[in-house]
XYZ file of N, CA and C in Angstrom:
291
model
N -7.101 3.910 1.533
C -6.745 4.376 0.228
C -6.333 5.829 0.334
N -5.120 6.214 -0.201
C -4.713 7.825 -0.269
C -4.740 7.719 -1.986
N -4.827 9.354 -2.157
C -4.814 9.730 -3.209
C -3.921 10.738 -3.412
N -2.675 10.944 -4.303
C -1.752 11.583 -4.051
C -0.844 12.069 -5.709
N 0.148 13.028 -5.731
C 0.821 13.448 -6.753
C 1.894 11.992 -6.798
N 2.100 11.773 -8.294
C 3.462 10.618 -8.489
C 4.546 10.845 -7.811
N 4.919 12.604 -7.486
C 6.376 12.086 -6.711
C 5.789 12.082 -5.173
N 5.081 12.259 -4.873
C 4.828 12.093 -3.570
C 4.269 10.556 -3.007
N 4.274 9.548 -4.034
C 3.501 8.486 -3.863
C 4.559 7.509 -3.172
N 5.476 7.612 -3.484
C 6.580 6.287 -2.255
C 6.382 7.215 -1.178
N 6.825 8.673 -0.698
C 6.519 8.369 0.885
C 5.252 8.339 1.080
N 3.674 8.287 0.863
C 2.932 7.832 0.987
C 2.410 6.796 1.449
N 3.114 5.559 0.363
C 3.347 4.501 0.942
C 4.002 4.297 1.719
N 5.147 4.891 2.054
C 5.784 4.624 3.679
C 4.847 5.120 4.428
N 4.366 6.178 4.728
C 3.784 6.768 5.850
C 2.558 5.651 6.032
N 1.564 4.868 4.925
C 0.813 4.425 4.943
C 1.097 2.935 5.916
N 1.841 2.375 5.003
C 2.616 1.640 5.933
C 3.211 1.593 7.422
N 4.017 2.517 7.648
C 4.711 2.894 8.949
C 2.915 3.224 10.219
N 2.252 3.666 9.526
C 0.920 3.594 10.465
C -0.244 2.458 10.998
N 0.012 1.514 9.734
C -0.227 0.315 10.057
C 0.341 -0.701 10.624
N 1.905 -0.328 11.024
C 2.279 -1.269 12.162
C 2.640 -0.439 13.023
N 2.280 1.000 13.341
C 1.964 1.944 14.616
C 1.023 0.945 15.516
N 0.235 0.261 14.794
C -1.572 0.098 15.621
C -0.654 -1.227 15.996
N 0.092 -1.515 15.240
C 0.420 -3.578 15.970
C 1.532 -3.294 17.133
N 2.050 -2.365 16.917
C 3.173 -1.707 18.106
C 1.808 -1.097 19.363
N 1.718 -0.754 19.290
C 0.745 0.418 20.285
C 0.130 -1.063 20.920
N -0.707 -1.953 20.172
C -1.307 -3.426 20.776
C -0.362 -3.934 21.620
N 0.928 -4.059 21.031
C 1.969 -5.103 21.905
C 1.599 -6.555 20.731
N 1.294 -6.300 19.704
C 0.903 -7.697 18.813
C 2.574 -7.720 18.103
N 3.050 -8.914 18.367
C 4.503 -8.837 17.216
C 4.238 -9.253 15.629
N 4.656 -8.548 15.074
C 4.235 -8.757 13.536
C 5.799 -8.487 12.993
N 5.525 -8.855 11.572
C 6.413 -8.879 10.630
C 5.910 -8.297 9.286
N 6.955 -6.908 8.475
C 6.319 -6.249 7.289
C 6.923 -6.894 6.391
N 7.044 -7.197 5.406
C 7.752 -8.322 4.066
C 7.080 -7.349 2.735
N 8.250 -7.245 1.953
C 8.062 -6.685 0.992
C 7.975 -7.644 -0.435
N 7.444 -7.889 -1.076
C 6.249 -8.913 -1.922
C 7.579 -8.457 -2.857
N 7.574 -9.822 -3.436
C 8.357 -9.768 -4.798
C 7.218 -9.718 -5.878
N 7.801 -9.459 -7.241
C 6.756 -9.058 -8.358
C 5.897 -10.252 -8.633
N 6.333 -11.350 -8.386
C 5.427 -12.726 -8.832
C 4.228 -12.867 -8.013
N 4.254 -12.126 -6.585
C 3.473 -12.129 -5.565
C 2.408 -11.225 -5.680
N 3.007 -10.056 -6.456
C 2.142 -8.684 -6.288
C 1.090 -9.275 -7.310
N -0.331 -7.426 -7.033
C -1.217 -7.457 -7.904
C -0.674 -7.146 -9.158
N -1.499 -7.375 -10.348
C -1.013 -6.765 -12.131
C -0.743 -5.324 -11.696
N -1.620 -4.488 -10.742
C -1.446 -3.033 -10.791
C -0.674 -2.264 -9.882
N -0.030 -3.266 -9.289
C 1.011 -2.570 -7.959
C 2.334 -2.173 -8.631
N 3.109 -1.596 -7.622
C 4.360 -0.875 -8.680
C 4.990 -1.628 -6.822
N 5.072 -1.603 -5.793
C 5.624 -2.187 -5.081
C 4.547 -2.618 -3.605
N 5.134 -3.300 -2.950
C 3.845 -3.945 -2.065
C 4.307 -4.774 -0.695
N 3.650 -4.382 0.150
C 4.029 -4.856 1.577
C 3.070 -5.948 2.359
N 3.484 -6.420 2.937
C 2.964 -7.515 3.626
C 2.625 -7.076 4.688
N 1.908 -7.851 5.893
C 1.976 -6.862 7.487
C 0.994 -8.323 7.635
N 2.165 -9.211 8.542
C 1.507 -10.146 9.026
C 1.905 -10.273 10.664
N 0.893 -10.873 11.515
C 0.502 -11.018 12.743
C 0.957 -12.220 12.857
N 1.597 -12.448 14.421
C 2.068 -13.804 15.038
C 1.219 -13.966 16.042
N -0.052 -15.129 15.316
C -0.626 -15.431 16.352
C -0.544 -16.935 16.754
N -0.351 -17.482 17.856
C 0.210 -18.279 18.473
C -0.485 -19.679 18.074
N -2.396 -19.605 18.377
C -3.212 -20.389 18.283
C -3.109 -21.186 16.995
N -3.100 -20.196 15.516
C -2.582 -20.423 14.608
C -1.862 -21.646 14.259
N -2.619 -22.448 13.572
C -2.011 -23.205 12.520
C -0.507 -22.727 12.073
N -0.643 -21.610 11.238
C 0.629 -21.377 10.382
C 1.423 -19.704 11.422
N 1.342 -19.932 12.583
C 1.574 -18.871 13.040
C 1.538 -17.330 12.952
N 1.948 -17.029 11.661
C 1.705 -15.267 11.013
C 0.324 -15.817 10.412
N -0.229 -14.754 10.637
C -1.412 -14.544 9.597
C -1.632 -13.332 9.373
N -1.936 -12.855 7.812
C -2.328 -11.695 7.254
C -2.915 -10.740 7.806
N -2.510 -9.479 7.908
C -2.390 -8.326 8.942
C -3.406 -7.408 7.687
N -2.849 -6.830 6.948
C -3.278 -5.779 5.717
C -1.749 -5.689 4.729
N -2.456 -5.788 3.769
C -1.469 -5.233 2.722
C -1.706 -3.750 2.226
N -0.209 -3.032 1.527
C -0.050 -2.156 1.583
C 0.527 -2.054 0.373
N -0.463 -1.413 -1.090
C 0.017 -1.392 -2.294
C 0.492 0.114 -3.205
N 1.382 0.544 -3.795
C 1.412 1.691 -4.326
C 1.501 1.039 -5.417
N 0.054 1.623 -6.118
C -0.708 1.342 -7.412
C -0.114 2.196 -8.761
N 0.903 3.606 -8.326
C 1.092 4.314 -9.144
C 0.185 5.208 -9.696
N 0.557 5.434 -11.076
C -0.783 6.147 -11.943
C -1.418 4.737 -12.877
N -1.169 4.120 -12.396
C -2.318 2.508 -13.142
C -3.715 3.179 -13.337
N -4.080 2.547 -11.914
C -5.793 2.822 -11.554
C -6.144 4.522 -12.310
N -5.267 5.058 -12.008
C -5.653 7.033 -12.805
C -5.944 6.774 -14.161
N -4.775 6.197 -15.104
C -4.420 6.336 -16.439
C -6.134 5.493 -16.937
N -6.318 4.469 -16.048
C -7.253 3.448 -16.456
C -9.238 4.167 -16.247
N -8.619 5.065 -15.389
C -10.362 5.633 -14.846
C -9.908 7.094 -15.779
N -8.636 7.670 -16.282
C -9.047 8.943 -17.493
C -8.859 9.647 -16.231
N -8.414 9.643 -14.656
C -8.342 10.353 -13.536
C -7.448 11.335 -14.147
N -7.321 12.472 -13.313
C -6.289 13.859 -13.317
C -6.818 14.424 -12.556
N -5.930 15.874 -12.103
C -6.062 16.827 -11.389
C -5.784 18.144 -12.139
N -6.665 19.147 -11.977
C -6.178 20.252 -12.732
C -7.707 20.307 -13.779
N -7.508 21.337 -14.603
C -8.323 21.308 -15.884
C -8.446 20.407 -16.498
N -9.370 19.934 -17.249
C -9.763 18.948 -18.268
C -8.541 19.002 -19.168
N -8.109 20.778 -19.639
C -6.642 20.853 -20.333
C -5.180 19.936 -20.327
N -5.350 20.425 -18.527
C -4.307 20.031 -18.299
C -4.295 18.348 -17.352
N -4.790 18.043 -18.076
C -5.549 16.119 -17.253
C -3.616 15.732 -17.312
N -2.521 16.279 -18.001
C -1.387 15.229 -18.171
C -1.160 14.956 -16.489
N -0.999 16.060 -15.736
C -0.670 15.791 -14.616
C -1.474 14.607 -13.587
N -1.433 13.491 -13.611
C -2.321 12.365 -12.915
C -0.977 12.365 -11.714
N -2.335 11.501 -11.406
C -2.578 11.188 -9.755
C -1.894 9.802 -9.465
N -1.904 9.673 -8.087
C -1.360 8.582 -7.711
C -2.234 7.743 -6.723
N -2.984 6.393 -6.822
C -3.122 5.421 -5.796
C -2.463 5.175 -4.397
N -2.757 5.384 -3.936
C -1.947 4.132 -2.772
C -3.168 3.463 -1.909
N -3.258 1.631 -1.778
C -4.135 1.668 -1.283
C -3.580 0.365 -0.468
């Protein structure tokens, strides 16, 4: 989970992302990242990645690696979250988890 400013929250999620298939590269594991259409996602995601593993033994070959969600200011707006003074609460935060 990062916690971050709204415009900084897509590269977040890239970087968040791009590090979680660092570790499947660095293994030598071949995987595949898939980006979730809206019918797929959670109610609170604003966009969302897949990160599935090709494992051989496997029944269905890929299997679920970690997902990778940028939540937005959802989860903030919903917990009353901000940064700054109690004053100045407009400025919220961003999820990524």
């Amino acid at each position: 989970m990062s916690i971050t400013t709204p415009d900084q929250s897509e590269a977040e999620h890239e970087r968040m992302t791009a590090a979680a298939e660092t570790v499947l590269t660095r293994l030598k594991l071949p995987f595949r990242t898939m980006l979730l259409c809206t019918g797929d996602m959670g109610f609170s995601a604003r966009k969302t990645y897949d990160i599935e593993v090709w494992l051989p033994g496997q029944e269905h070959l890929f299997a679920k690696y970690r997902s990778c969600s940028n939540c937005g200011d959802f989860q903030a707006r919903r917990m009353k979250a901000g940064r700054g003074h109690a004053a100045e609460r407009v400025r919220r935060i961003s999820y990524i988890r």
